[in-house]
PQR file with spaces between the fields and no chain letter, atoms N, CA, C, O and H, PARSE charges and radii, in Angstrom:
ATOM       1  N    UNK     1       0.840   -1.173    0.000 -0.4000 1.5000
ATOM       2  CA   UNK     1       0.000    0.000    0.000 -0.0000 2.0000
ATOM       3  C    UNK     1       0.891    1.244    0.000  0.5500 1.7000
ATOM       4  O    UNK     1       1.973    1.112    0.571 -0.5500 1.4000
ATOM       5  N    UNK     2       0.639    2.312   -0.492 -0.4000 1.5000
ATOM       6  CA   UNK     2       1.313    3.532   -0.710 -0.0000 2.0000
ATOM       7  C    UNK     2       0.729    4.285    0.697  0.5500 1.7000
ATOM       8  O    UNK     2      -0.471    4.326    0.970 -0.5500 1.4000
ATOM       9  H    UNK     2      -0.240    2.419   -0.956  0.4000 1.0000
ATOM      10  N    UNK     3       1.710    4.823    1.468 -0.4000 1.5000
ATOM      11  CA   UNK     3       1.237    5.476    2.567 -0.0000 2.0000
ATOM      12  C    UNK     3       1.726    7.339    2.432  0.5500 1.7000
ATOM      13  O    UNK     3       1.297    8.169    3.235 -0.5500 1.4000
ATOM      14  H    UNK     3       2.685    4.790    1.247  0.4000 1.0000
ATOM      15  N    UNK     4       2.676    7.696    1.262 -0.4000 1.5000
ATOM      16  CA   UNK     4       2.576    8.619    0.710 -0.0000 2.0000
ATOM      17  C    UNK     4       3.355    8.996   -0.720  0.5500 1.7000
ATOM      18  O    UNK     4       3.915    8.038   -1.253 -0.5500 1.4000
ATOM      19  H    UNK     4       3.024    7.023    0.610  0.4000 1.0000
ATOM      20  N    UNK     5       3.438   10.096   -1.302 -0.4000 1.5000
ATOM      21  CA   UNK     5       4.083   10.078   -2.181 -0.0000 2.0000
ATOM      22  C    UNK     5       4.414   11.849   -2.638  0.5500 1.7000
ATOM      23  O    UNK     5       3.872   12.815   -2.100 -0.5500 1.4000
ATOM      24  H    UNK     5       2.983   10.875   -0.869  0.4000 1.0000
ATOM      25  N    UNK     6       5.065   11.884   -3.348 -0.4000 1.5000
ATOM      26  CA   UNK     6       5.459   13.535   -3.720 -0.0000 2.0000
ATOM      27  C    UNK     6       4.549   13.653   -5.281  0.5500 1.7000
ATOM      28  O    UNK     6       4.494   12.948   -6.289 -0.5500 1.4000
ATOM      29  H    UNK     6       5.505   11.099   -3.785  0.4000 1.0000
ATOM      30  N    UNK     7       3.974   14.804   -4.887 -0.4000 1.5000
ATOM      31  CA   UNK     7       3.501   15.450   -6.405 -0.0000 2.0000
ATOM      32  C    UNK     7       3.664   16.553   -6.898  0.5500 1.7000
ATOM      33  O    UNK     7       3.194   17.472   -6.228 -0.5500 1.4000
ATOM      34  H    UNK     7       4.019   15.377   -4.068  0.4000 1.0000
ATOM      35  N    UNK     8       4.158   16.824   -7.827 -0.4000 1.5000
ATOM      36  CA   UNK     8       4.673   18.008   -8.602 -0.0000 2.0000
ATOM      37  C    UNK     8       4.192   18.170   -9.571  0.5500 1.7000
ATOM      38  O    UNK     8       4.164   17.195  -10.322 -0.5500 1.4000
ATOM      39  H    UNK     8       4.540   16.077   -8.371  0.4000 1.0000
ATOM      40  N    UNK     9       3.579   19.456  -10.046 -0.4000 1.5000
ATOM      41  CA   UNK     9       3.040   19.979  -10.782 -0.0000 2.0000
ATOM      42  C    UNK     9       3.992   21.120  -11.825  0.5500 1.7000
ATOM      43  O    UNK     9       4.803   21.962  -11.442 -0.5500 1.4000
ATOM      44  H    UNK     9       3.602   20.248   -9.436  0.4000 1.0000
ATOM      45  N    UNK    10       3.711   20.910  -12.755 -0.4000 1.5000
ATOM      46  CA   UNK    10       4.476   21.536  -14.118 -0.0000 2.0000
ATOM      47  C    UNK    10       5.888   21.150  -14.609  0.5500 1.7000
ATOM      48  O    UNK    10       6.479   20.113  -14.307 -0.5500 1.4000
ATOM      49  H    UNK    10       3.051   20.225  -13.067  0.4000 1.0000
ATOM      50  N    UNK    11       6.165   21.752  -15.098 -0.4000 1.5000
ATOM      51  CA   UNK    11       7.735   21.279  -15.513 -0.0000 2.0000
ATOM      52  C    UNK    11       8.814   22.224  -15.269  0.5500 1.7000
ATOM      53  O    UNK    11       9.851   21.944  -15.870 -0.5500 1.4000
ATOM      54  H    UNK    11       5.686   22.595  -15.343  0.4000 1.0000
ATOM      55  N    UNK    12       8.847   23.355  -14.484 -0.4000 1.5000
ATOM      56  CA   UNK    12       9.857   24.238  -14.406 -0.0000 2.0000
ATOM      57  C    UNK    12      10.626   23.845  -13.419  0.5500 1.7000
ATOM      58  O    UNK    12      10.191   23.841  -12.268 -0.5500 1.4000
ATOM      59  H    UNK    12       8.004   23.582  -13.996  0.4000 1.0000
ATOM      60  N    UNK    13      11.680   23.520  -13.666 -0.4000 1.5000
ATOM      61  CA   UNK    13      12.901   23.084  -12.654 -0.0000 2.0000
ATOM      62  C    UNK    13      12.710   23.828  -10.839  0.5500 1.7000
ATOM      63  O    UNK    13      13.173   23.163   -9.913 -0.5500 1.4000
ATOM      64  H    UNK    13      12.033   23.523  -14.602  0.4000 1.0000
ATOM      65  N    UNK    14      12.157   24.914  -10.598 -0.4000 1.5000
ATOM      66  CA   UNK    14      11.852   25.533   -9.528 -0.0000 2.0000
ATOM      67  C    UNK    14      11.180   25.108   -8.828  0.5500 1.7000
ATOM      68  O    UNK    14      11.335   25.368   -7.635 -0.5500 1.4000
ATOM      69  H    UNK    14      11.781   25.454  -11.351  0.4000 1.0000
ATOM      70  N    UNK    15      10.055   24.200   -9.290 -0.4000 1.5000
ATOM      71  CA   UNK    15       8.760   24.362   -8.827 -0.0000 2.0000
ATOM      72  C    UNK    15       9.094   22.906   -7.901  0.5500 1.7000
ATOM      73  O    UNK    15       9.767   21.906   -8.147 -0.5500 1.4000
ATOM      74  H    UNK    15       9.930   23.989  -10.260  0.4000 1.0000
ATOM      75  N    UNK    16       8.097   23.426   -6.487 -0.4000 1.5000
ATOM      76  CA   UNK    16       8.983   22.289   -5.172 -0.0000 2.0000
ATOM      77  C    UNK    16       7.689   20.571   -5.272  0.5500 1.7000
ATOM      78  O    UNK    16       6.658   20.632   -5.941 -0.5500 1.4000
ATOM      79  H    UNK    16       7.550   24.239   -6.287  0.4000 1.0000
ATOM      80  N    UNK    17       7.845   20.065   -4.965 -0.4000 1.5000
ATOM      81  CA   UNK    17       6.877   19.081   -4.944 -0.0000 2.0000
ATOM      82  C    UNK    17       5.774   19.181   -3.491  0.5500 1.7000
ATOM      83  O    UNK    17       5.985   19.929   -2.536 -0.5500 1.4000
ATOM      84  H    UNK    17       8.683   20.016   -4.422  0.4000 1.0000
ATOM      85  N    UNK    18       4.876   18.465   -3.591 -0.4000 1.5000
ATOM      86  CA   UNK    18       4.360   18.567   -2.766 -0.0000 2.0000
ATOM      87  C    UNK    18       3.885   17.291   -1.940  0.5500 1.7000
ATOM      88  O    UNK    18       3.282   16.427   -2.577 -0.5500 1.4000
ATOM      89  H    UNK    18       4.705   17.858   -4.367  0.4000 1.0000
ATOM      90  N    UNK    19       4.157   17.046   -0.237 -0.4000 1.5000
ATOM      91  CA   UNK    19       4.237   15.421   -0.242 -0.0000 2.0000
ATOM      92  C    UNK    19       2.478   15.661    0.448  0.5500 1.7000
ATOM      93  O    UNK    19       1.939   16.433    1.240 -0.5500 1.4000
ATOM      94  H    UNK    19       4.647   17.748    0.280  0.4000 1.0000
ATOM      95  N    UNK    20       1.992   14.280   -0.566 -0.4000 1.5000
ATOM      96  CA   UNK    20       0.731   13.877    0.474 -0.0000 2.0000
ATOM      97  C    UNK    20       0.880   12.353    0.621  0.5500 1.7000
ATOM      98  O    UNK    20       1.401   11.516   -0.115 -0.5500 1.4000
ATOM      99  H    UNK    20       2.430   13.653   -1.210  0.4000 1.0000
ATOM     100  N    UNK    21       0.104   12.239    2.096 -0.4000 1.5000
ATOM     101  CA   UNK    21       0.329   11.822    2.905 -0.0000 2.0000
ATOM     102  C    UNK    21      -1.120   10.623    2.833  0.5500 1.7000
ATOM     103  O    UNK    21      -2.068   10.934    3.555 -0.5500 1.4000
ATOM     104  H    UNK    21      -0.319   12.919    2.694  0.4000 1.0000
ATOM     105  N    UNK    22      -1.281    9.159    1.891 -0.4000 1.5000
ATOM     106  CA   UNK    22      -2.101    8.795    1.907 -0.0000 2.0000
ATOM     107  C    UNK    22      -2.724    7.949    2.770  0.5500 1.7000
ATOM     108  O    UNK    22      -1.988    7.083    3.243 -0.5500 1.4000
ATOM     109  H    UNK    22      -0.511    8.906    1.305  0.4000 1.0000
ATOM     110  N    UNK    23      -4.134    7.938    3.200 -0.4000 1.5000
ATOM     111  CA   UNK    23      -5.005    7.340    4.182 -0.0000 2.0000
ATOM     112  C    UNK    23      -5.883    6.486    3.527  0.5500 1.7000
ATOM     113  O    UNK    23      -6.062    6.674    2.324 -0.5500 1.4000
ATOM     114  H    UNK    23      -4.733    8.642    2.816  0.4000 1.0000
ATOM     115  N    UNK    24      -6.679    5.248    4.300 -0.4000 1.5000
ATOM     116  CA   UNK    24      -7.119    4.567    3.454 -0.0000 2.0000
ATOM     117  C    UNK    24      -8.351    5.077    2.565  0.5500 1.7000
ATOM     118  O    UNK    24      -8.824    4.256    1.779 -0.5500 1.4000
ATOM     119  H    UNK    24      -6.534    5.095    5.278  0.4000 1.0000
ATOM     120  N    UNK    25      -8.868    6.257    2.616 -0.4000 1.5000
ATOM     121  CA   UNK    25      -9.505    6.666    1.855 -0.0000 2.0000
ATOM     122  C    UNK    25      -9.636    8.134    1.339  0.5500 1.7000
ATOM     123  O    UNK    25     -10.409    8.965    1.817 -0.5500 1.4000
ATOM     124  H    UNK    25      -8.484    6.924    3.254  0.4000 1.0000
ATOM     125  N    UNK    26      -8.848    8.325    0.385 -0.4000 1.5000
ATOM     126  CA   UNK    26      -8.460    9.656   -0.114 -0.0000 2.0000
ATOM     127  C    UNK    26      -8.918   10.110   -1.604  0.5500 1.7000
ATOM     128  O    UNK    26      -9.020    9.491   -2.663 -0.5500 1.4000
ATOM     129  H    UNK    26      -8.221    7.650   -0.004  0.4000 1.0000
ATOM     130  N    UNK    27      -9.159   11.515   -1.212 -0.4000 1.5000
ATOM     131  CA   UNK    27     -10.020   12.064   -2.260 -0.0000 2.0000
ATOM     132  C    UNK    27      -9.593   13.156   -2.971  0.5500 1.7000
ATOM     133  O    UNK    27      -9.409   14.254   -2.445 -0.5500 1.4000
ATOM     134  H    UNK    27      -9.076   12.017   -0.351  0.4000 1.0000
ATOM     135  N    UNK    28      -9.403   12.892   -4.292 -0.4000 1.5000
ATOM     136  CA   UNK    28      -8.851   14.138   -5.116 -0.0000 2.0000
ATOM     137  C    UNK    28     -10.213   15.272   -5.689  0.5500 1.7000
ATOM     138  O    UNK    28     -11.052   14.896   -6.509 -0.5500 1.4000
ATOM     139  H    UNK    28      -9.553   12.000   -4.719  0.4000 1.0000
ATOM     140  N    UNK    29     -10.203   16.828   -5.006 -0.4000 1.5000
ATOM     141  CA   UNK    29     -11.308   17.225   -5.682 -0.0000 2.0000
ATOM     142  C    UNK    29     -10.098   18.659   -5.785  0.5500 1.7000
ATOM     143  O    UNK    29      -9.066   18.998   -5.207 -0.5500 1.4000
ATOM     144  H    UNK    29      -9.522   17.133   -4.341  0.4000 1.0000
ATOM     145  N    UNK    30     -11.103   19.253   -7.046 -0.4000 1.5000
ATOM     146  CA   UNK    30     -11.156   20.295   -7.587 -0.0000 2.0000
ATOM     147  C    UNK    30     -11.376   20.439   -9.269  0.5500 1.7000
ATOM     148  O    UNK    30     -11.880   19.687  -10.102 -0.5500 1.4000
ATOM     149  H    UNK    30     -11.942   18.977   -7.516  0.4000 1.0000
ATOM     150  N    UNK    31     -10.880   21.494   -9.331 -0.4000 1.5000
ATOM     151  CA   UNK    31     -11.961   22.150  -10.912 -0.0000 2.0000
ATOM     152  C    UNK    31     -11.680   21.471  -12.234  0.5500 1.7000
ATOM     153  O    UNK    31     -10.573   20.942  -12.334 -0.5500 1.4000
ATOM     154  H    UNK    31     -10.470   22.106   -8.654  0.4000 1.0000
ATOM     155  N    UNK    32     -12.381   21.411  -13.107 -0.4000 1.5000
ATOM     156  CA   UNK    32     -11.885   20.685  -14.281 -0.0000 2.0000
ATOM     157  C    UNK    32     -10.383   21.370  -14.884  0.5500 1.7000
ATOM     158  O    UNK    32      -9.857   22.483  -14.910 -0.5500 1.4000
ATOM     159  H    UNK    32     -13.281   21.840  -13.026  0.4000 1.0000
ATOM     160  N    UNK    33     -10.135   20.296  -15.235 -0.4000 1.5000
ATOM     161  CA   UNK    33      -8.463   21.001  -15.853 -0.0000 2.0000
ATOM     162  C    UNK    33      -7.483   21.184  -14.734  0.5500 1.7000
ATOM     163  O    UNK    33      -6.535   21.954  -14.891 -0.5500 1.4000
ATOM     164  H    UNK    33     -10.563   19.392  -15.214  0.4000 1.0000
ATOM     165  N    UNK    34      -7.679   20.417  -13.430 -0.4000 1.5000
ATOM     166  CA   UNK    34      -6.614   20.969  -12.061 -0.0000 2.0000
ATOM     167  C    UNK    34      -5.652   19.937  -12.186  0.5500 1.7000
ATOM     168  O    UNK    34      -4.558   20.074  -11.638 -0.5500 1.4000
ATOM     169  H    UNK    34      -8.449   19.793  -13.302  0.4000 1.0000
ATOM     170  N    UNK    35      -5.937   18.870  -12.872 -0.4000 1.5000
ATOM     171  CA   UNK    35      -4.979   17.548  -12.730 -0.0000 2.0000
ATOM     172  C    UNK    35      -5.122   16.388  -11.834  0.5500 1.7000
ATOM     173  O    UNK    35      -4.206   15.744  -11.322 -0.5500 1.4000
ATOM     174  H    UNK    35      -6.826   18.758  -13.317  0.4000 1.0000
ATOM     175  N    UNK    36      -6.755   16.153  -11.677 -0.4000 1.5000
ATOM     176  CA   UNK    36      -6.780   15.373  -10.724 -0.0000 2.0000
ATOM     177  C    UNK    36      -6.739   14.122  -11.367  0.5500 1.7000
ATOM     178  O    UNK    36      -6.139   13.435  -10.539 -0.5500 1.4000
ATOM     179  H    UNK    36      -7.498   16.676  -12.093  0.4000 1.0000
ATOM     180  N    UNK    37      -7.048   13.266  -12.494 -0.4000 1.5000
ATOM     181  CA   UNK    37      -7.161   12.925  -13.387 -0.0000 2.0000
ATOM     182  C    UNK    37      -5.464   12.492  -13.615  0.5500 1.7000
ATOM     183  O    UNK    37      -5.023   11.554  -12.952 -0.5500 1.4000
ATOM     184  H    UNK    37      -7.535   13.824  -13.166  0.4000 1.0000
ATOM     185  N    UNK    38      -4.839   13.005  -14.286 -0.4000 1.5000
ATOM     186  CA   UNK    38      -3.175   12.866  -14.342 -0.0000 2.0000
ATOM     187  C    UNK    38      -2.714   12.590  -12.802  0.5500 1.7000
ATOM     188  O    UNK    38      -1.540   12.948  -12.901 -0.5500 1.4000
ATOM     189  H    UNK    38      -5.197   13.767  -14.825  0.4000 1.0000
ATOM     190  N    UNK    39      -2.821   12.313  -11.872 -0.4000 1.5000
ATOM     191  CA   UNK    39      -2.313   12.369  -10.451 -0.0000 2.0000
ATOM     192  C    UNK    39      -2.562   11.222  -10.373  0.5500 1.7000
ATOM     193  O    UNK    39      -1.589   10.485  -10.211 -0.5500 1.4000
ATOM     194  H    UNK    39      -3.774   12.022  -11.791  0.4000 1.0000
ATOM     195  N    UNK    40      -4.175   10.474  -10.467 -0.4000 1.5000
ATOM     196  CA   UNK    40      -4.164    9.280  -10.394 -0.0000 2.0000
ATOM     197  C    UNK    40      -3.688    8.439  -12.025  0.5500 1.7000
ATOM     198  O    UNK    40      -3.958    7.256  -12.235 -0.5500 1.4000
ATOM     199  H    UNK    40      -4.965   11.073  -10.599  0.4000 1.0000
ATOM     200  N    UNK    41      -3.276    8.944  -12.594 -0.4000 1.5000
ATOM     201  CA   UNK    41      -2.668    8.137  -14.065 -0.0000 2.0000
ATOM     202  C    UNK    41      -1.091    7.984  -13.431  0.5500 1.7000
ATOM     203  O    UNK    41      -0.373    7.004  -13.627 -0.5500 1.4000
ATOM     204  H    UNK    41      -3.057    9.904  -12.423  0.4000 1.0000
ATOM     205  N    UNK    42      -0.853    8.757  -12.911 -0.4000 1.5000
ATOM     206  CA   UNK    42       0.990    8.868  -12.295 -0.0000 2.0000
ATOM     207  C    UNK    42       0.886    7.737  -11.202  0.5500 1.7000
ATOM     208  O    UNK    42       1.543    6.703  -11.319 -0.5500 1.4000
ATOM     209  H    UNK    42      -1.436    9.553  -12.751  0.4000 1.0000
ATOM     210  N    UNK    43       0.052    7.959  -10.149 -0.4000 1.5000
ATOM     211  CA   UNK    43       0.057    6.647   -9.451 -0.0000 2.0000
ATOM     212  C    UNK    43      -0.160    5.466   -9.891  0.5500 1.7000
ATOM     213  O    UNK    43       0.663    4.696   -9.395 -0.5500 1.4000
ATOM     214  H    UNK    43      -0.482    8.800  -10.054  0.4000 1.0000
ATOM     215  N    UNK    44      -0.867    4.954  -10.580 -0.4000 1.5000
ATOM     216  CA   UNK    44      -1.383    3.856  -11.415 -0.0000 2.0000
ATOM     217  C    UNK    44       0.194    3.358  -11.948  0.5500 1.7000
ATOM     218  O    UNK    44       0.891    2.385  -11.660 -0.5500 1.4000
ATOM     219  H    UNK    44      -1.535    5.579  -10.983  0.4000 1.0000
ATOM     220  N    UNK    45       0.388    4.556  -12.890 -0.4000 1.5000
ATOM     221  CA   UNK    45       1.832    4.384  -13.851 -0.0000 2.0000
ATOM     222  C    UNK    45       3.229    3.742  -12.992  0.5500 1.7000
ATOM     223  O    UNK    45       3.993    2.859  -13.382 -0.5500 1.4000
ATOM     224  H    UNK    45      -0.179    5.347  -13.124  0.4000 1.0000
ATOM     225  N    UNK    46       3.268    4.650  -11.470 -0.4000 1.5000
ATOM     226  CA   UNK    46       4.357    4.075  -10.581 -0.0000 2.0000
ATOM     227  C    UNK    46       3.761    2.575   -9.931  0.5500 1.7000
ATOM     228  O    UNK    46       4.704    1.913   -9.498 -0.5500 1.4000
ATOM     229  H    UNK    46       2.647    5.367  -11.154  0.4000 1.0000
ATOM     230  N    UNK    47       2.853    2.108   -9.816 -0.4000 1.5000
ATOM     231  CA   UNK    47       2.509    0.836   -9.132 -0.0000 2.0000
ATOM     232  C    UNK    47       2.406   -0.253  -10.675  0.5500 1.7000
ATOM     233  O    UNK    47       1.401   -0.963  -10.676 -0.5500 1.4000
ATOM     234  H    UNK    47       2.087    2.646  -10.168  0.4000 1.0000
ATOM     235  N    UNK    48       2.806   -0.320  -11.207 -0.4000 1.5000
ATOM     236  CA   UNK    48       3.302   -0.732  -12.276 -0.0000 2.0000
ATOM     237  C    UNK    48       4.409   -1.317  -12.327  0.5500 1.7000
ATOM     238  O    UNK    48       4.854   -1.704  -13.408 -0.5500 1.4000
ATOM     239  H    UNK    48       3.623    0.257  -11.206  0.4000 1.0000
């Protein structure tokens, strides 16, 4: 089970990651186009 992981958003070498911290039931919300969608394709992709 993944108990957390780092996520980073964009591609500019600056930009810091961000760690979350997963529980057994976790929920990605916000607006269309925020990347919630790609976040769980990246996890999927690393448990692979």
């Amino acid at each position: 089970m993944i108990s957390s992981f780092l996520l980073k958003s964009g591609r500019s070498p600056g930009s810091v990651a961000e760690l979350i911290t997963a529980t057994p039931v976790t929920v990605f919300v916000g607006p269309n186009n925020s990347g919630k969608s790609k976040a769980l394709k990246e996890i999927e992709n690393f448990c692979r």
